[in-house]
């Protein structure tokens, strides 16, 4: 029974959880799955928001969004709930975060102008994850806190996010704490203290380190780094606290991690690695979605009519008969073969994440790139009988 | 063009594409094509993942040292592989620049991360700097770099030119300049793009092609279209009618299985053909088609099939491409039509 959809168990994702994080190797359809989960949530009369941080903007392809932004936009459609979507603008999210934590507009300016900051906020890949977490937290909190200034903003029942492709699912979980670790770097904390007495206390290793950087990248980089840490003076606590809150939310029961994979060897290997890393961090995988599975034309994996690869027409008599039907048998045999191989791959992966439910999404008649396609994927994830849809 | 000509146009070939399109498989197939043509090849994995050695039947991860993946055969060259991860490259750089003693400490204290953050792309530049060293130093005929996935590929290849704008002095700047010189020289380096014949991968490969051309001025060799269902003529009839014409009575379930499988294949093949056409319209690069192999794991025999398909595609390329940088997209005369 491995690989058989347990619709009931997948349903708790869109009913009981407040945040769903879709993670997995690149190119397996994380964005599609994330958007389909949010769409299903809206179809069940709830208010869902899907967030993507993928620089390739795949969600835009699927949802017809054209712009990145910081506020979710609502997608109209024929469903009782609400579907919102957001393509994250990493840099402006970070700018807003700095401005919020800064003690004065001058402090905010000093940071926003700093070259190190501009590099961090615009380019660094870990920053995408960090800002996604930040935005996730914001969207989750908005409308939830009594007396919140965001009372105009909708309160989402579910926020779904797809993670950017990274080596490790934990990069995502860990992202908010990475900046605080950066700010905590001892070498640079010493640099921030301007008096000579402290400079003398700077260790030999630190001096060697500074000489090293200056030699390799030029003194101006060092100046920038020091200015950056000075500008951040006094803000670390706010950042640290926020990072902790975000981390607590993401590791709480309100959040579910959905592992998305495709049934090929390399994707399965990577997905297993993701699952292991999550498990090591005490985070269970809530569901496994195996995407882009070939359809099973023959149930139970038995050979079609005795037909095997090649020219024999299923053990039937007659040479001319065989040639006319041979392509059909050969074709069917190819698909039976690949379906069997795929089955064994996701059985392995399913066992790895047990007792998490496993859902399969077969190749659909058309590539998924619009709402109709997302609805078709949602139908596969939540088969109509279980969902009691008309 | 013959495969030897294709593989020796430049000593460095960077294979780029979004995740899941089969970049690693294609890298291995290119190496096999070169090896089969008698050339020695080095595969470079910059992410330290297990996919590349697995293709050659190795269970273990690659190391920093070169490992023979396929020994020399009569008439065929050797295939070696190694990793070249950013951390490897950084350590080696520091050691080569007289900082062996403090390099480990720099890494362990996390201080190096601060600097790597201050100078974005420094790790990419060090990796490519090391690739340049290999390109200039080694006796190997072809170096195939399995680039990071998708959006990261663009960052990977544009870091050096970005750094030239922000760092004005020092050895890192010199390194970045060397990398830019390498990437933008069509006699030394080419990028082979990989995509699937599907909507989103096609959009992304077009976008990537123009970004690489505009920002790095890198020469684009071709675009590999991976996973095409091989043609299987005779599937467009109704199997029930075919059977009846032959005076055969097949069970209804079996007929339905045959019909459904045939319909599925024809449907997917038609979608793929549409995307191949769209890709040809949007991106004026030669296409190298590779068949879908109906397998979930590619090993040495499958790489052989793909290498031969690749060679067949290369032979169909016009010969004059070998002489010049005509493989590049001319952004001034061609506008993207996504």
Tab-separated table of C-alpha atoms in Angstrom, chain A residues 78-381:
chain	number	residue	atom	x	y	z
A	78	UNK	CA	-14.439	30.566	-8.026
A	79	UNK	CA	-13.914	29.381	-4.468
A	80	UNK	CA	-15.615	30.136	-1.165
A	81	UNK	CA	-12.451	31.143	0.681
A	82	UNK	CA	-9.666	33.523	-0.211
A	83	UNK	CA	-6.413	32.905	-2.040
A	84	UNK	CA	-3.606	35.403	-1.682
A	85	UNK	CA	-0.126	35.264	-3.105
A	86	UNK	CA	3.117	37.044	-2.546
A	87	UNK	CA	6.369	36.980	-4.460
A	88	UNK	CA	8.842	38.137	-1.900
A	89	UNK	CA	10.984	41.179	-2.505
A	90	UNK	CA	13.902	40.231	-0.311
A	91	UNK	CA	15.630	43.569	-0.244
A	92	UNK	CA	12.693	45.746	0.685
A	93	UNK	CA	11.603	43.268	3.340
A	94	UNK	CA	15.045	43.544	4.862
A	95	UNK	CA	14.980	47.344	4.597
A	96	UNK	CA	11.682	47.400	6.444
A	97	UNK	CA	13.096	45.157	9.141
A	98	UNK	CA	16.106	47.427	9.651
A	99	UNK	CA	13.931	50.528	9.723
A	100	UNK	CA	11.642	48.930	12.297
A	101	UNK	CA	14.490	47.960	14.616
A	102	UNK	CA	16.528	51.143	14.253
A	103	UNK	CA	16.529	53.603	17.111
A	104	UNK	CA	16.479	56.583	14.759
A	105	UNK	CA	16.056	57.354	11.065
A	106	UNK	CA	19.766	58.245	11.030
A	107	UNK	CA	20.732	54.794	12.268
A	108	UNK	CA	18.488	53.178	9.678
A	109	UNK	CA	20.024	55.328	6.942
A	110	UNK	CA	23.560	54.529	7.992
A	111	UNK	CA	22.802	50.841	7.649
A	112	UNK	CA	20.783	51.044	4.456
A	113	UNK	CA	23.637	52.942	2.789
A	114	UNK	CA	26.366	50.599	3.967
A	115	UNK	CA	27.880	48.498	1.227
A	116	UNK	CA	28.111	45.387	3.353
A	117	UNK	CA	24.442	45.738	4.171
A	118	UNK	CA	23.537	46.212	0.519
A	119	UNK	CA	25.418	43.050	-0.310
A	120	UNK	CA	23.730	41.120	2.451
A	121	UNK	CA	20.265	42.308	1.583
A	122	UNK	CA	20.491	41.986	-2.159
A	123	UNK	CA	22.729	39.121	-3.037
A	124	UNK	CA	23.373	36.696	-0.248
A	125	UNK	CA	21.452	33.526	-0.817
A	126	UNK	CA	20.800	32.859	2.861
A	127	UNK	CA	19.086	36.217	2.990
A	128	UNK	CA	16.270	34.930	0.799
A	129	UNK	CA	15.495	32.269	3.361
A	130	UNK	CA	15.817	34.710	6.224
A	131	UNK	CA	13.458	37.244	4.704
A	132	UNK	CA	11.001	34.531	3.758
A	133	UNK	CA	10.907	33.454	7.385
A	134	UNK	CA	10.486	37.038	8.478
A	135	UNK	CA	7.628	37.560	6.035
A	136	UNK	CA	6.084	34.270	7.012
A	137	UNK	CA	6.118	35.329	10.637
A	138	UNK	CA	4.651	38.707	9.762
A	139	UNK	CA	1.850	37.196	7.690
A	140	UNK	CA	1.124	34.663	10.386
A	141	UNK	CA	0.983	37.281	13.121
A	142	UNK	CA	-0.985	39.906	11.253
A	143	UNK	CA	-4.541	40.170	12.439
A	144	UNK	CA	-3.785	37.713	15.227
A	145	UNK	CA	-2.458	40.099	17.818
A	146	UNK	CA	-5.121	42.062	19.662
A	147	UNK	CA	-4.701	45.795	19.169
A	148	UNK	CA	-2.242	45.223	16.351
A	149	UNK	CA	-1.611	48.208	14.144
A	150	UNK	CA	-2.088	45.860	11.204
A	151	UNK	CA	-5.783	45.444	11.925
A	152	UNK	CA	-6.512	46.329	8.315
A	153	UNK	CA	-4.518	43.351	7.111
A	154	UNK	CA	-6.327	40.055	6.726
A	155	UNK	CA	-5.764	37.281	9.206
A	156	UNK	CA	-4.651	34.208	7.313
A	157	UNK	CA	-5.753	30.765	8.377
A	158	UNK	CA	-2.849	29.257	6.495
A	159	UNK	CA	0.395	30.575	5.083
A	160	UNK	CA	2.218	28.251	2.666
A	161	UNK	CA	5.781	28.921	1.617
A	162	UNK	CA	8.052	27.243	-0.881
A	163	UNK	CA	11.707	27.286	0.006
A	164	UNK	CA	14.440	28.196	-2.426
A	165	UNK	CA	16.557	25.282	-3.566
A	166	UNK	CA	19.281	24.801	-1.016
A	167	UNK	CA	21.559	22.045	0.047
A	168	UNK	CA	19.814	21.600	3.305
A	169	UNK	CA	16.286	22.073	4.584
A	170	UNK	CA	17.752	23.403	7.782
A	171	UNK	CA	19.276	26.380	5.991
A	172	UNK	CA	15.740	27.633	5.978
A	173	UNK	CA	14.938	26.927	9.608
A	174	UNK	CA	18.236	28.360	10.651
A	175	UNK	CA	18.263	31.458	8.470
A	176	UNK	CA	17.038	34.040	10.985
A	177	UNK	CA	19.665	33.035	13.485
A	178	UNK	CA	22.422	33.318	10.944
A	179	UNK	CA	22.350	37.099	10.911
A	180	UNK	CA	22.398	37.241	14.679
A	181	UNK	CA	25.363	34.909	14.649
A	182	UNK	CA	27.034	37.250	12.195
A	183	UNK	CA	26.343	40.161	14.508
A	184	UNK	CA	27.696	38.147	17.411
A	185	UNK	CA	31.044	37.480	15.793
A	186	UNK	CA	33.586	38.131	18.504
A	187	UNK	CA	36.251	39.471	16.238
A	188	UNK	CA	33.971	42.177	15.000
A	189	UNK	CA	32.424	42.926	18.342
A	190	UNK	CA	35.891	43.915	19.453
A	191	UNK	CA	36.271	46.140	16.436
A	192	UNK	CA	33.148	48.032	17.331
A	193	UNK	CA	34.686	49.290	20.527
A	194	UNK	CA	36.461	52.443	19.537
A	195	UNK	CA	38.829	53.063	22.445
A	196	UNK	CA	42.522	52.350	22.307
A	197	UNK	CA	42.440	50.313	25.459
A	198	UNK	CA	40.229	47.780	23.778
A	199	UNK	CA	42.209	47.834	20.597
A	200	UNK	CA	45.177	46.665	22.596
A	201	UNK	CA	43.051	43.805	23.814
A	202	UNK	CA	42.431	42.672	20.281
A	203	UNK	CA	44.101	39.332	20.033
A	204	UNK	CA	47.000	38.480	17.835
A	205	UNK	CA	44.713	36.270	15.806
A	206	UNK	CA	42.359	39.155	15.203
A	207	UNK	CA	45.145	41.413	14.045
A	208	UNK	CA	46.394	38.725	11.730
A	209	UNK	CA	42.886	38.292	10.478
A	210	UNK	CA	42.499	41.998	9.745
A	211	UNK	CA	45.795	42.097	7.923
A	212	UNK	CA	44.649	39.080	5.975
A	213	UNK	CA	41.425	40.640	4.822
A	214	UNK	CA	43.075	43.914	3.963
A	215	UNK	CA	45.667	42.110	1.955
A	216	UNK	CA	43.172	40.019	0.055
A	217	UNK	CA	40.191	42.254	-0.527
A	218	UNK	CA	41.567	45.682	0.235
A	219	UNK	CA	41.270	47.913	3.287
A	220	UNK	CA	38.025	49.474	2.090
A	221	UNK	CA	36.156	46.251	2.717
A	222	UNK	CA	37.398	46.214	6.281
A	223	UNK	CA	36.247	49.790	6.718
A	224	UNK	CA	32.821	48.846	5.435
A	225	UNK	CA	32.591	45.871	7.728
A	226	UNK	CA	33.534	47.920	10.763
A	227	UNK	CA	31.077	50.656	9.812
A	228	UNK	CA	28.370	48.064	9.401
A	229	UNK	CA	28.879	46.632	12.849
A	230	UNK	CA	29.039	50.080	14.361
A	231	UNK	CA	25.813	51.060	12.653
A	232	UNK	CA	24.115	47.973	14.017
A	233	UNK	CA	25.166	48.814	17.559
A	234	UNK	CA	22.190	48.495	19.873
A	235	UNK	CA	19.973	46.737	17.365
A	236	UNK	CA	21.224	43.215	17.849
A	237	UNK	CA	18.931	42.549	20.750
A	238	UNK	CA	15.847	43.358	18.721
A	239	UNK	CA	17.042	41.183	15.872
A	240	UNK	CA	17.976	38.376	18.187
A	241	UNK	CA	14.621	38.396	19.895
A	242	UNK	CA	12.776	38.431	16.609
A	243	UNK	CA	14.909	35.604	15.263
A	244	UNK	CA	14.055	33.552	18.320
A	245	UNK	CA	10.337	34.210	17.923
A	246	UNK	CA	10.448	33.232	14.280
A	247	UNK	CA	12.400	30.110	15.112
A	248	UNK	CA	9.944	29.158	17.873
A	249	UNK	CA	6.983	29.538	15.527
A	250	UNK	CA	8.561	27.505	12.763
A	251	UNK	CA	9.445	24.652	15.102
A	252	UNK	CA	6.061	24.661	16.844
A	253	UNK	CA	3.055	22.459	16.113
A	254	UNK	CA	1.479	25.290	14.136
A	255	UNK	CA	4.004	24.632	11.372
A	256	UNK	CA	4.122	21.602	9.103
A	257	UNK	CA	7.009	20.636	6.851
A	258	UNK	CA	6.003	19.005	3.604
A	259	UNK	CA	8.729	17.229	1.716
A	260	UNK	CA	8.318	17.402	-2.050
A	261	UNK	CA	10.261	15.031	-4.290
A	262	UNK	CA	10.136	13.404	-7.672
A	263	UNK	CA	10.608	9.656	-8.057
A	264	UNK	CA	14.067	9.675	-9.663
A	265	UNK	CA	17.133	8.400	-7.860
A	266	UNK	CA	18.884	11.721	-7.376
A	267	UNK	CA	15.796	13.571	-6.201
A	268	UNK	CA	15.010	10.759	-3.780
A	269	UNK	CA	18.544	10.803	-2.450
A	270	UNK	CA	18.380	14.542	-1.847
A	271	UNK	CA	14.919	14.365	-0.345
A	272	UNK	CA	16.052	11.644	2.055
A	273	UNK	CA	18.903	13.885	3.097
A	274	UNK	CA	16.433	16.728	3.761
A	275	UNK	CA	14.225	14.421	5.825
A	276	UNK	CA	17.191	13.217	7.871
A	277	UNK	CA	18.341	16.752	8.579
A	278	UNK	CA	14.870	17.762	9.700
A	279	UNK	CA	14.629	14.692	11.920
A	280	UNK	CA	18.013	15.488	13.468
A	281	UNK	CA	16.640	18.890	14.407
A	282	UNK	CA	13.572	17.272	15.950
A	283	UNK	CA	11.265	18.454	13.169
A	284	UNK	CA	9.007	15.719	11.804
A	285	UNK	CA	8.135	15.580	8.129
A	286	UNK	CA	4.347	16.062	8.081
A	287	UNK	CA	3.746	14.739	4.603
A	288	UNK	CA	5.612	13.539	1.551
A	289	UNK	CA	4.422	14.612	-1.879
A	290	UNK	CA	5.917	12.707	-4.780
A	291	UNK	CA	5.378	14.830	-7.825
A	292	UNK	CA	5.499	14.028	-11.529
A	293	UNK	CA	4.867	10.322	-11.236
A	294	UNK	CA	4.092	8.341	-14.377
A	295	UNK	CA	0.557	7.002	-14.418
A	296	UNK	CA	0.039	3.322	-13.687
A	297	UNK	CA	-1.885	1.937	-16.592
A	298	UNK	CA	-1.833	-1.574	-15.152
A	299	UNK	CA	-2.850	-1.869	-11.510
A	300	UNK	CA	-0.843	-4.078	-9.216
A	301	UNK	CA	2.226	-3.876	-11.419
A	302	UNK	CA	1.490	-7.078	-13.326
A	303	UNK	CA	2.588	-7.382	-16.888
A	304	UNK	CA	0.087	-6.234	-19.471
A	305	UNK	CA	-1.469	-9.183	-21.247
A	306	UNK	CA	1.806	-11.030	-21.121
A	307	UNK	CA	3.297	-8.382	-23.399
A	308	UNK	CA	6.941	-7.577	-22.897
A	309	UNK	CA	9.376	-5.174	-24.498
A	310	UNK	CA	9.775	-5.668	-28.228
A	311	UNK	CA	7.790	-7.150	-31.010
A	312	UNK	CA	5.673	-9.862	-29.451
A	313	UNK	CA	1.995	-8.990	-29.375
A	314	UNK	CA	1.238	-10.283	-25.942
A	315	UNK	CA	1.682	-13.947	-26.661
A	316	UNK	CA	-0.846	-13.838	-29.454
A	317	UNK	CA	-0.475	-15.888	-32.585
A	318	UNK	CA	0.309	-14.496	-36.006
A	319	UNK	CA	3.168	-12.399	-37.349
A	320	UNK	CA	1.153	-9.644	-39.047
A	321	UNK	CA	-0.942	-9.268	-35.915
A	322	UNK	CA	2.141	-8.768	-33.868
A	323	UNK	CA	3.525	-6.026	-36.080
A	324	UNK	CA	0.289	-4.042	-36.043
A	325	UNK	CA	-0.204	-4.140	-32.290
A	326	UNK	CA	3.447	-4.309	-31.293
A	327	UNK	CA	3.929	-0.576	-30.803
A	328	UNK	CA	1.006	-0.518	-28.373
A	329	UNK	CA	2.391	-3.377	-26.297
A	330	UNK	CA	5.922	-2.019	-26.372
A	331	UNK	CA	4.676	1.390	-25.300
A	332	UNK	CA	2.596	-0.023	-22.469
A	333	UNK	CA	5.525	-2.144	-21.322
A	334	UNK	CA	7.722	0.949	-21.106
A	335	UNK	CA	5.228	2.713	-18.866
A	336	UNK	CA	4.626	-0.337	-16.684
A	337	UNK	CA	8.370	-0.606	-16.255
A	338	UNK	CA	8.906	3.034	-15.306
A	339	UNK	CA	5.902	3.036	-12.966
A	340	UNK	CA	7.373	0.038	-11.144
A	341	UNK	CA	10.761	1.724	-10.781
A	342	UNK	CA	9.182	4.912	-9.512
A	343	UNK	CA	7.042	2.982	-7.074
A	344	UNK	CA	10.091	1.392	-5.488
A	345	UNK	CA	11.738	4.802	-5.120
A	346	UNK	CA	8.921	6.431	-3.289
A	347	UNK	CA	8.319	3.337	-1.196
A	348	UNK	CA	11.887	3.793	0.075
A	349	UNK	CA	11.352	7.463	0.743
A	350	UNK	CA	7.923	6.847	2.281
A	351	UNK	CA	9.446	4.409	4.756
A	352	UNK	CA	12.044	7.013	5.629
A	353	UNK	CA	9.452	9.623	6.638
A	354	UNK	CA	6.895	7.203	8.139
A	355	UNK	CA	4.345	7.671	9.577
A	356	UNK	CA	3.928	10.773	7.395
A	357	UNK	CA	1.301	10.289	4.688
A	358	UNK	CA	2.536	9.982	1.130
A	359	UNK	CA	0.698	11.609	-1.766
A	360	UNK	CA	1.471	11.113	-5.425
A	361	UNK	CA	0.823	13.631	-8.136
A	362	UNK	CA	0.980	12.031	-11.560
A	363	UNK	CA	2.096	13.748	-14.730
A	364	UNK	CA	-0.938	15.683	-15.815
A	365	UNK	CA	-2.197	15.984	-19.376
A	366	UNK	CA	-0.713	19.479	-19.501
A	367	UNK	CA	2.159	21.233	-17.728
A	368	UNK	CA	1.013	23.170	-14.697
A	369	UNK	CA	1.284	26.886	-15.321
A	370	UNK	CA	-2.097	28.352	-14.454
A	371	UNK	CA	-4.909	28.155	-11.904
A	372	UNK	CA	-6.555	25.348	-13.790
A	373	UNK	CA	-3.363	23.325	-13.542
A	374	UNK	CA	-3.047	24.085	-9.838
A	375	UNK	CA	-6.634	22.938	-9.343
A	376	UNK	CA	-5.793	19.676	-11.099
A	377	UNK	CA	-2.838	19.154	-8.770
A	378	UNK	CA	-5.033	19.956	-5.754
A	379	UNK	CA	-7.528	17.345	-6.993
A	380	UNK	CA	-4.735	14.787	-6.989
A	381	UNK	CA	-3.581	15.769	-3.512
